[in-house]
């Protein structure tokens, strides 16, 4: 990092707020609040304002048509906001002049996407190496205008605070994906999506155009792809964890014509957004098979999928399939100018290939030792073909299995490991791990949020994402091109809901990929976000409101064996008020100042207030104090880092899990028993132990077969206390949901408890994941 970034650290202390003269020129001092997102690499506020007046000019380089168009656009926007249009003036070498916004191209700016923006009381000077840099400078300028600029009144005073910005992105790949197969979005909605991306300096739109549930791009040579493959006869209702599935009975579908695709590409190009199309292969291909059944390994028939998940029917690696895919990819490559084409490669079950004589023969004749190598053969043939078109492939991290195609870029989604492995093999990597980058996950309490696929990905967690793993050395780290947020749309049906899922989490992601690592600060970001959300609101973005809500974090003190609740709100300016009686707080309720000790079982409520008014949605929580709360717990098998229930004390933190297993209160064990030892600190009379488990076989989560409790006074000699059985744990018709195990024994004096829940270990025979590790979920070990 360059030296100039250092002074930034000093400025951080000011939290982007300075005091300056009021733009109207009166004596009163008013703070200029900056809400730039993503935060520029270097940012030095000064004193005063540059006010755009009737005679302000926009000065541009002559012979730079892209920039001229941007200048005209800016003049128009200013006109709409203020009621007067600055004159646009073209000159061979623009130089700073009074009362003007002066844009110049300067080869000395050291980054192709970088720019400088210097606002003084006299003028605004923008310099960039390329038109793309100018574009980003103008996006920044727009964010320096008041939020009302976004909803023009025609009478706005545009005053830009004095500031010196030197900016460039951290990563070259700054992406957002959108799945249009599970649900289709109109060309208008796609354009707005791209527009919002560009406003946050993202430069890559990954358009997931094909999947089991719908083929969405017109291919001239194969009309049935859209006549048949773009339509499903109905759609699953709800999560559909297990049969019998319930369907809506409504035909659903649509596709983009090649003309529409061209229109979207042109729209994106004007905003310096590259579109990478994804054509899924060899898996996620059922819509294509429904149109052309001869491309499968069985005779079918196939239908466009009507429910979610991973389908067994995939492309069969025959010559007919390769001819088909090469024809499709030829049309795709002719439409899309991007260097990359995404070929999928994820979640391709191998059962059809295992049972296909053709595939087994092919493996023998090609010397492929297993079906993973057959998948690798598949991908490598596709790569070889696309290289003849001068295109490179991106594939999901499964393409590592069976050997990477020589030039492939890996999109690491199942975690960071695939990306680390690929970088070590000197392949380019885009990091999109589910637990930081999947915007189809819940962003708040599933009890309040609309149904989502699962998971738990808060705004703050997105903000904390670090795409470059510390495991990599400097040379390997250079292979990390950047990151992207993925938006799968099983549960997202409308543009409004899409915006709710994406914003403001995309604002956090924008900063992850653009801003220097060393200046990233959640507190600083959240102080800017409030202003930015106002802007998004005026732009008509249906952003999610979680930022205004209270978040409660249990703090378990294992030294003093206490439970406290720490509260926070997105905006540090909000007051938080709370109630220990479960009543919605009012402006007269106690003000939160520091973590609140929970001494007995409590119904807790909290809410944010600004100027005496309730903002956001009130929070309601229950804390359950029992003999094991905040007591030492040891686990023989570690919990998964995907489902931690808050960490080591997750099973003794006083919080009972809800009916949603992804509410953050469930601890998950993958393929292993729950095997806990709890130290109550001193001998206590124990009468019962209660643990909730979860059953959701569609998510590979099964209740245990049995919960066993034994007790001990000395921690060495354990006596049986009791057990609770789930005789139907492995049955297909066992209902989903929360399952309570209550072990009641003769009251016993004990200091230590051993609590063991026996996992099925692997999914049962009837299950899609038969023989593979299953999950065991528990919420709290309540001891009474
Ligand atoms: C993926 O989420 N299956 C890439």
CSV table of N, CA, C and O and ligand atoms in Angstrom, one decimal, residues 284 346-347 396 413 438 488, ligand 1:
chain,number,residue,atom,x,y,z
A,284,UNK,N,-27.0,-29.2,-13.1
A,284,UNK,CA,-27.9,-28.1,-13.2
A,284,UNK,C,-28.4,-27.9,-14.6
A,284,UNK,O,-28.5,-26.8,-15.1
A,346,UNK,N,-20.6,-26.9,-10.7
A,346,UNK,CA,-20.9,-27.3,-9.3
A,346,UNK,C,-22.0,-28.3,-9.2
A,346,UNK,O,-22.8,-28.6,-10.2
A,347,UNK,N,-22.1,-29.0,-8.1
A,347,UNK,CA,-23.2,-29.9,-7.7
A,347,UNK,C,-23.6,-30.8,-8.9
A,347,UNK,O,-24.8,-30.8,-9.3
A,396,UNK,N,-17.2,-23.1,-10.7
A,396,UNK,CA,-17.3,-23.3,-9.3
A,396,UNK,C,-16.3,-24.3,-8.8
A,396,UNK,O,-15.7,-25.0,-9.5
A,413,UNK,N,-16.8,-21.3,-3.6
A,413,UNK,CA,-18.1,-21.0,-2.9
A,413,UNK,C,-18.4,-21.9,-1.7
A,413,UNK,O,-19.0,-21.5,-0.7
A,438,UNK,N,-23.3,-15.1,0.4
A,438,UNK,CA,-24.6,-15.6,-0.1
A,438,UNK,C,-25.7,-14.7,0.4
A,438,UNK,O,-26.2,-14.9,1.5
A,488,UNK,N,-29.0,-16.2,-5.2
A,488,UNK,CA,-29.9,-17.3,-5.7
A,488,UNK,C,-31.3,-17.0,-5.4
A,488,UNK,O,-31.6,-16.4,-4.3
B,1,LIG,C1,-23.6,-22.9,-5.8
B,1,LIG,O1,-24.1,-22.2,-4.9
B,1,LIG,N1,-24.1,-24.1,-6.0
B,1,LIG,C2,-22.5,-22.4,-6.6
